[in-house]
XYZ file of C-alpha atoms in Angstrom:
416
model
C -19.256 -40.046 -51.970
C -21.256 -37.398 -50.865
C -21.262 -38.779 -47.470
C -18.441 -39.398 -46.730
C -17.847 -35.708 -48.128
C -19.838 -34.435 -45.402
C -18.280 -36.235 -42.995
C -14.905 -34.902 -43.564
C -15.918 -31.262 -43.490
C -17.833 -31.851 -40.083
C -15.128 -33.188 -39.215
C -12.710 -30.772 -40.333
C -15.302 -27.826 -38.719
C -15.264 -29.786 -36.107
C -11.560 -29.631 -35.316
C -10.707 -26.062 -36.253
C -13.814 -25.181 -33.685
C -11.814 -27.495 -30.798
C -8.582 -26.086 -31.927
C -10.106 -21.978 -31.427
C -11.153 -22.967 -28.103
C -8.703 -24.163 -27.432
C -6.050 -21.563 -28.227
C -8.054 -19.059 -26.716
C -8.513 -21.090 -23.692
C -4.718 -20.889 -23.751
C -4.034 -17.425 -24.033
C -7.316 -16.591 -21.581
C -5.208 -18.444 -18.845
C -1.655 -17.603 -19.367
C 0.103 -15.925 -16.707
C 1.952 -13.428 -19.490
C 2.224 -12.860 -22.584
C 2.825 -16.704 -24.992
C 4.952 -16.536 -28.251
C 2.870 -18.636 -31.488
C 5.563 -21.763 -30.354
C 5.105 -21.667 -26.677
C 1.445 -21.989 -27.718
C 2.108 -24.449 -30.519
C 3.875 -26.704 -27.156
C 0.838 -26.367 -25.399
C -1.488 -27.426 -27.845
C 0.790 -30.253 -29.617
C 0.441 -28.054 -32.966
C 2.387 -27.729 -36.003
C 3.391 -24.117 -36.738
C 1.189 -23.784 -39.837
C -1.996 -25.191 -37.471
C -0.688 -22.336 -35.019
C -0.412 -19.809 -37.526
C -3.888 -20.694 -38.510
C -5.352 -20.157 -35.771
C -3.549 -17.233 -34.487
C -4.544 -15.730 -37.835
C -8.471 -16.816 -37.468
C -8.704 -15.328 -33.492
C -6.947 -12.212 -35.027
C -9.943 -11.849 -37.835
C -12.553 -12.606 -35.215
C -11.161 -9.729 -33.067
C -10.110 -12.177 -30.321
C -6.236 -12.263 -30.382
C -3.675 -9.744 -31.059
C 0.570 -9.583 -31.567
C 2.798 -7.174 -30.182
C 6.906 -7.420 -30.275
C 7.637 -9.660 -27.647
C 10.732 -8.589 -25.212
C 13.769 -8.477 -27.168
C 16.332 -12.028 -26.826
C 19.430 -10.512 -28.079
C 19.377 -13.166 -30.496
C 19.408 -12.907 -34.314
C 16.605 -13.223 -36.958
C 13.180 -11.689 -36.961
C 11.916 -10.153 -33.358
C 9.838 -13.075 -31.856
C 5.798 -11.955 -30.666
C 3.893 -12.578 -28.101
C -0.174 -13.714 -28.221
C -1.872 -11.643 -26.334
C -6.230 -11.157 -25.634
C -7.726 -8.557 -27.887
C -8.511 -5.131 -25.497
C -11.534 -5.438 -27.881
C -13.070 -9.009 -27.111
C -16.036 -9.845 -25.104
C -16.301 -8.556 -21.938
C -18.104 -10.678 -18.482
C -19.532 -8.534 -16.451
C -19.181 -10.070 -12.568
C -21.148 -9.066 -9.284
C -20.581 -10.449 -5.872
C -23.914 -9.895 -3.728
C -21.944 -9.535 0.121
C -23.589 -9.102 3.319
C -22.648 -5.543 3.331
C -21.768 -4.004 -0.283
C -22.769 -5.344 -3.984
C -19.382 -5.322 -6.172
C -19.330 -5.335 -9.809
C -16.711 -5.170 -12.340
C -15.634 -5.679 -16.461
C -13.980 -8.644 -17.064
C -11.941 -8.907 -20.274
C -10.422 -11.927 -22.088
C -6.973 -12.768 -19.550
C -9.157 -12.477 -16.650
C -8.210 -8.534 -15.636
C -11.183 -7.033 -13.352
C -11.953 -3.649 -14.389
C -13.617 -1.029 -13.310
C -14.298 -2.369 -10.060
C -17.525 -0.115 -7.778
C -18.893 -0.738 -4.872
C -22.143 0.000 -3.256
C -22.728 -0.050 0.064
C -26.383 -2.032 0.995
C -27.795 0.038 3.775
C -29.707 -2.927 4.988
C -30.276 -6.995 4.102
C -33.516 -6.476 3.141
C -34.372 -8.087 -0.005
C -36.083 -5.665 -2.196
C -33.246 -3.347 -1.299
C -30.364 -5.583 -1.339
C -31.826 -6.678 -5.383
C -32.438 -3.056 -6.198
C -28.969 -1.955 -4.945
C -27.938 -4.462 -7.436
C -29.653 -4.155 -10.593
C -28.431 -0.948 -10.147
C -25.432 -1.200 -10.209
C -25.103 -4.551 -12.921
C -27.984 -2.058 -14.754
C -25.051 0.979 -15.338
C -22.323 -1.249 -15.839
C -23.819 -3.272 -19.030
C -25.216 0.312 -20.479
C -21.471 1.190 -20.564
C -20.231 -2.605 -21.688
C -23.152 -2.880 -24.255
C -23.241 -5.067 -27.206
C -19.543 -6.427 -26.297
C -21.007 -8.519 -22.746
C -20.526 -12.433 -23.280
C -22.885 -12.801 -20.030
C -22.960 -12.097 -15.981
C -21.307 -14.104 -13.653
C -22.964 -13.819 -10.107
C -21.474 -14.704 -6.513
C -23.953 -14.500 -3.049
C -22.804 -15.022 0.085
C -25.661 -17.447 0.686
C -26.686 -20.925 -0.426
C -27.783 -21.682 -3.752
C -29.779 -23.939 -5.700
C -28.062 -25.636 -8.826
C -31.449 -27.249 -9.656
C -32.985 -23.771 -9.806
C -30.807 -20.972 -9.517
C -32.540 -19.109 -6.342
C -31.402 -18.133 -3.807
C -32.356 -19.687 -0.770
C -30.600 -18.774 2.256
C -28.365 -15.978 2.604
C -28.116 -16.113 6.357
C -25.042 -12.570 6.506
C -28.141 -11.007 4.723
C -30.913 -12.253 7.066
C -32.046 -14.321 4.551
C -34.045 -17.466 5.391
C -36.696 -19.699 4.600
C -37.100 -17.748 0.987
C -36.343 -18.269 -2.357
C -34.943 -15.442 -4.091
C -35.015 -15.758 -8.320
C -31.797 -13.137 -8.362
C -31.274 -13.839 -11.835
C -34.793 -13.495 -13.221
C -34.861 -10.216 -10.472
C -32.093 -8.598 -12.130
C -33.685 -9.090 -15.577
C -31.043 -11.281 -16.756
C -33.750 -14.288 -17.472
C -33.661 -15.108 -20.949
C -31.770 -12.173 -21.867
C -27.904 -12.475 -21.240
C -25.961 -16.113 -20.815
C -26.019 -15.465 -16.566
C -24.475 -17.932 -13.763
C -24.914 -17.388 -9.848
C -23.512 -19.599 -6.992
C -22.412 -19.626 -3.692
C -19.083 -17.365 -3.390
C -17.085 -19.742 -2.223
C -17.364 -22.048 -4.939
C -16.792 -19.371 -6.810
C -13.740 -18.122 -5.428
C -12.117 -22.050 -5.034
C -12.928 -21.440 -9.055
C -10.809 -18.592 -9.324
C -8.455 -19.724 -7.311
C -7.381 -23.005 -9.342
C -7.458 -20.866 -12.506
C -5.598 -17.527 -11.335
C -4.326 -18.560 -7.881
C -2.781 -20.412 -5.269
C -4.364 -24.423 -5.894
C -3.053 -24.147 -10.004
C -2.562 -27.276 -11.385
C -2.892 -29.058 -8.033
C -5.156 -31.831 -7.544
C -7.723 -31.860 -4.879
C -8.234 -28.244 -3.146
C -9.972 -27.905 -0.064
C -10.701 -24.060 -0.094
C -12.545 -22.172 3.032
C -13.668 -18.407 2.755
C -14.795 -17.043 6.089
C -16.581 -13.705 6.943
C -19.666 -13.216 8.431
C -20.673 -17.378 8.266
C -17.880 -19.842 6.803
C -18.157 -21.162 3.544
C -16.065 -24.208 1.465
C -15.781 -25.693 -1.421
C -13.491 -28.931 -2.335
C -12.444 -28.635 -5.720
C -10.577 -32.115 -8.189
C -8.858 -30.603 -10.749
C -10.313 -27.041 -11.120
C -13.584 -28.502 -10.614
C -16.179 -28.011 -7.115
C -17.574 -30.938 -6.315
C -21.209 -29.193 -5.350
C -23.218 -31.680 -4.367
C -26.889 -32.833 -5.644
C -28.413 -29.274 -5.337
C -25.222 -27.364 -4.973
C -25.632 -26.954 -1.012
C -22.276 -28.751 -0.629
C -19.200 -27.247 1.435
C -21.459 -25.864 3.848
C -18.897 -25.919 6.298
C -20.261 -23.361 8.478
C -22.672 -25.508 9.457
C -21.241 -28.676 10.647
C -21.656 -29.232 14.552
C -17.421 -28.409 15.481
C -18.625 -25.486 18.432
C -17.934 -26.158 21.843
C -20.046 -23.357 23.052
C -23.714 -24.331 21.715
C -24.211 -20.831 20.755
C -26.759 -20.431 18.440
C -26.138 -19.731 14.712
C -27.825 -17.902 11.858
C -29.274 -21.071 10.569
C -31.414 -22.321 13.543
C -29.102 -25.075 14.555
C -26.924 -24.914 17.329
C -23.096 -25.952 18.273
C -22.211 -24.347 14.277
C -18.522 -24.248 13.624
C -18.914 -20.506 11.918
C -20.180 -19.574 15.096
C -16.677 -19.695 16.991
C -14.983 -18.817 13.978
C -15.945 -15.929 11.456
C -16.031 -12.393 12.218
C -18.641 -12.063 14.418
C -17.138 -14.495 16.243
C -13.838 -12.317 16.825
C -15.578 -9.622 17.833
C -17.535 -11.574 20.939
C -14.551 -12.775 22.468
C -13.115 -9.507 21.957
C -16.087 -8.159 24.031
C -17.567 -6.357 21.304
C -21.420 -6.748 19.820
C -21.630 -6.884 16.270
C -24.153 -7.694 13.822
C -23.187 -9.288 10.127
C -23.337 -5.610 9.101
C -20.375 -4.858 11.461
C -18.551 -7.409 11.746
C -16.164 -6.933 9.208
C -15.488 -3.724 10.629
C -15.796 -5.037 14.414
C -12.693 -8.066 13.071
C -10.533 -5.354 11.477
C -10.304 -3.827 14.718
C -9.617 -6.668 16.731
C -6.971 -7.817 14.733
C -5.275 -4.195 14.221
C -5.014 -4.354 18.536
C -3.579 -7.293 18.674
C -0.751 -6.879 15.970
C -0.120 -3.855 17.882
C 0.244 -6.373 20.706
C -2.956 -5.666 23.468
C -3.092 -8.276 25.232
C -7.269 -9.010 25.188
C -7.365 -8.972 21.670
C -4.064 -10.992 21.020
C -6.089 -13.613 23.537
C -9.492 -13.323 20.716
C -7.393 -13.461 17.754
C -5.791 -16.844 19.165
C -9.240 -18.518 20.175
C -10.176 -17.629 16.897
C -7.277 -19.379 15.212
C -7.631 -22.485 18.019
C -11.313 -22.858 16.367
C -10.066 -22.549 12.805
C -7.031 -24.620 13.029
C -9.348 -27.532 14.654
C -12.320 -27.273 11.990
C -9.787 -27.453 9.203
C -8.020 -30.408 11.232
C -11.297 -31.930 10.981
C -11.771 -31.337 7.141
C -8.088 -32.669 6.448
C -9.524 -35.947 7.536
C -12.121 -36.566 6.024
C -11.483 -34.803 2.298
C -7.482 -35.531 2.052
C -6.578 -33.099 0.092
C -3.792 -31.589 -1.425
C -3.704 -27.933 -0.674
C -5.857 -25.757 1.958
C -6.523 -22.107 0.623
C -8.161 -19.511 3.014
C -9.756 -16.649 1.977
C -11.269 -13.757 3.586
C -11.500 -13.692 7.430
C -10.150 -16.867 7.408
C -6.546 -15.483 5.603
C -6.511 -12.526 8.094
C -6.536 -15.400 11.347
C -4.053 -17.398 9.729
C -1.510 -14.300 9.450
C -2.192 -13.137 13.091
C -1.825 -16.375 14.561
C -0.426 -18.718 11.830
C 0.978 -21.328 14.821
C -1.865 -21.143 16.001
C -4.270 -22.546 13.690
C -1.370 -24.892 12.147
C -0.837 -26.075 15.556
C -4.602 -27.337 15.524
C -4.692 -28.418 12.588
C -2.395 -30.691 13.028
C -3.881 -31.985 16.643
C -7.114 -32.633 14.823
C -5.971 -34.949 12.232
C -5.779 -38.579 12.385
C -2.068 -39.934 13.040
C -1.391 -40.669 9.093
C -1.861 -36.734 8.610
C 0.010 -34.866 11.109
C 3.343 -36.269 9.994
C 2.767 -34.059 6.714
C -0.483 -32.449 6.748
C -0.867 -30.435 3.128
C 0.073 -26.779 2.995
C -2.268 -24.427 4.474
C -2.070 -20.897 2.777
C -4.085 -17.923 2.156
C -5.885 -17.223 -1.310
C -3.793 -15.308 -3.662
C -6.475 -13.172 -5.122
C -8.418 -11.775 -1.306
C -11.125 -10.506 -1.603
C -11.399 -10.546 -5.728
C -12.090 -14.505 -5.928
C -15.787 -14.408 -5.215
C -15.632 -11.531 -8.742
C -13.153 -13.233 -10.756
C -14.325 -16.879 -10.068
C -18.054 -15.569 -11.292
C -16.086 -14.581 -14.632
C -14.039 -17.737 -15.202
C -17.375 -19.445 -15.381
C -19.090 -16.976 -18.060
C -15.834 -17.669 -19.796
C -15.467 -21.116 -19.805
C -19.475 -21.356 -21.258
C -18.177 -18.787 -23.801
C -15.429 -20.951 -24.580
C -17.325 -23.696 -25.086
C -19.974 -22.427 -27.176
C -17.997 -19.215 -29.233
C -16.893 -21.132 -32.521
C -20.473 -23.305 -33.030
C -21.241 -21.606 -35.983
C -17.465 -21.483 -37.791
C -17.339 -23.203 -40.161
C -14.184 -24.204 -41.994
C -12.379 -21.514 -42.457
C -14.823 -18.847 -43.678
C -15.354 -15.472 -42.287
C -16.338 -15.332 -38.875
C -17.994 -13.078 -36.808
C -16.832 -10.355 -35.223
C -16.208 -9.783 -31.076
C -19.772 -8.025 -30.578
C -21.620 -11.022 -32.103
C -20.996 -14.263 -30.000
C -21.268 -11.559 -27.332
C -25.032 -11.167 -27.833
C -25.852 -14.380 -28.934
C -24.301 -15.994 -25.272
C -26.838 -17.314 -23.229
């Protein structure tokens, strides 16, 4: 009898934890405020169950209710559910080629207090030092509400070790940089590090144009070109997390030397450095963003030389996209960063080149090709979402059936 009773208790506890997690995920991922009825429909729960979940999450300091917009109907005013302003916070960090950015992200996924610190060089000690200073200041502000740290790097991250072993835009090659450890996060807080393209793909499927889409090809260009293939919101990272290094496919026509040590890589003909070169400018990884922006601005004003340079890059970008569409057959292609800028500047050139580079089966109905909805913030948003995903999986592990739950600060401190 005791065995049956114990099993029932365990089942009830597991069900409660699962429902709490699902409810908090739903509120976190909602495009707007949810009513109790809408939450019930999404979870497939009764009104009584929804009421109990809302009460529990409110008591934990994770949820708040407010009066919803008036509907004009008689009866009690409808309330709307929204994340608590005092709930756990994820600190998101982006290490790019020219700067380090940091943001505080609360439940609901909105970036707050975004700070940018410029990099004077790509030397590992300098980059890590700037990142650690920015991160330490933010952690001091967030305090015990910190649920973890997500880090997006413009480089190659080995998922088996979490080490960055290449970041060509920073000049990192044949290295193994333990960024998590050097930032003082090993064993202190739950931390996740990944390539910016993988994390931007996560962000786009959770909060951007790829939400609810099956297979998404995401391409992020700046200094270099990276990407990710996401299936139902999950990036396909490969054995070591190296999938999506599309910029190093031999799709270039000129056989130009690449920062990776190879020749003829696709990114040598389509990234920001390539655009500057096509316009007759000399640019380094550190100056490429400004140079590319200048060329795009002159092209918009009608300058013929700049326009020709943009169209040349657009044709190379489209040609590579067409090849990738042939390989992956995605439902949607999303461009971010420099790629989105080139698409906006010469959309017809990109589309025509992409269509011409696909097999005939795709030419009549190619997948939509759209710019990212999140722009430069995709890496920060994705870095935070991965940590929140872990948090939702673990936050309620210690919550027993219908007993007092921990405060919002407790799971934040205990996250790993």
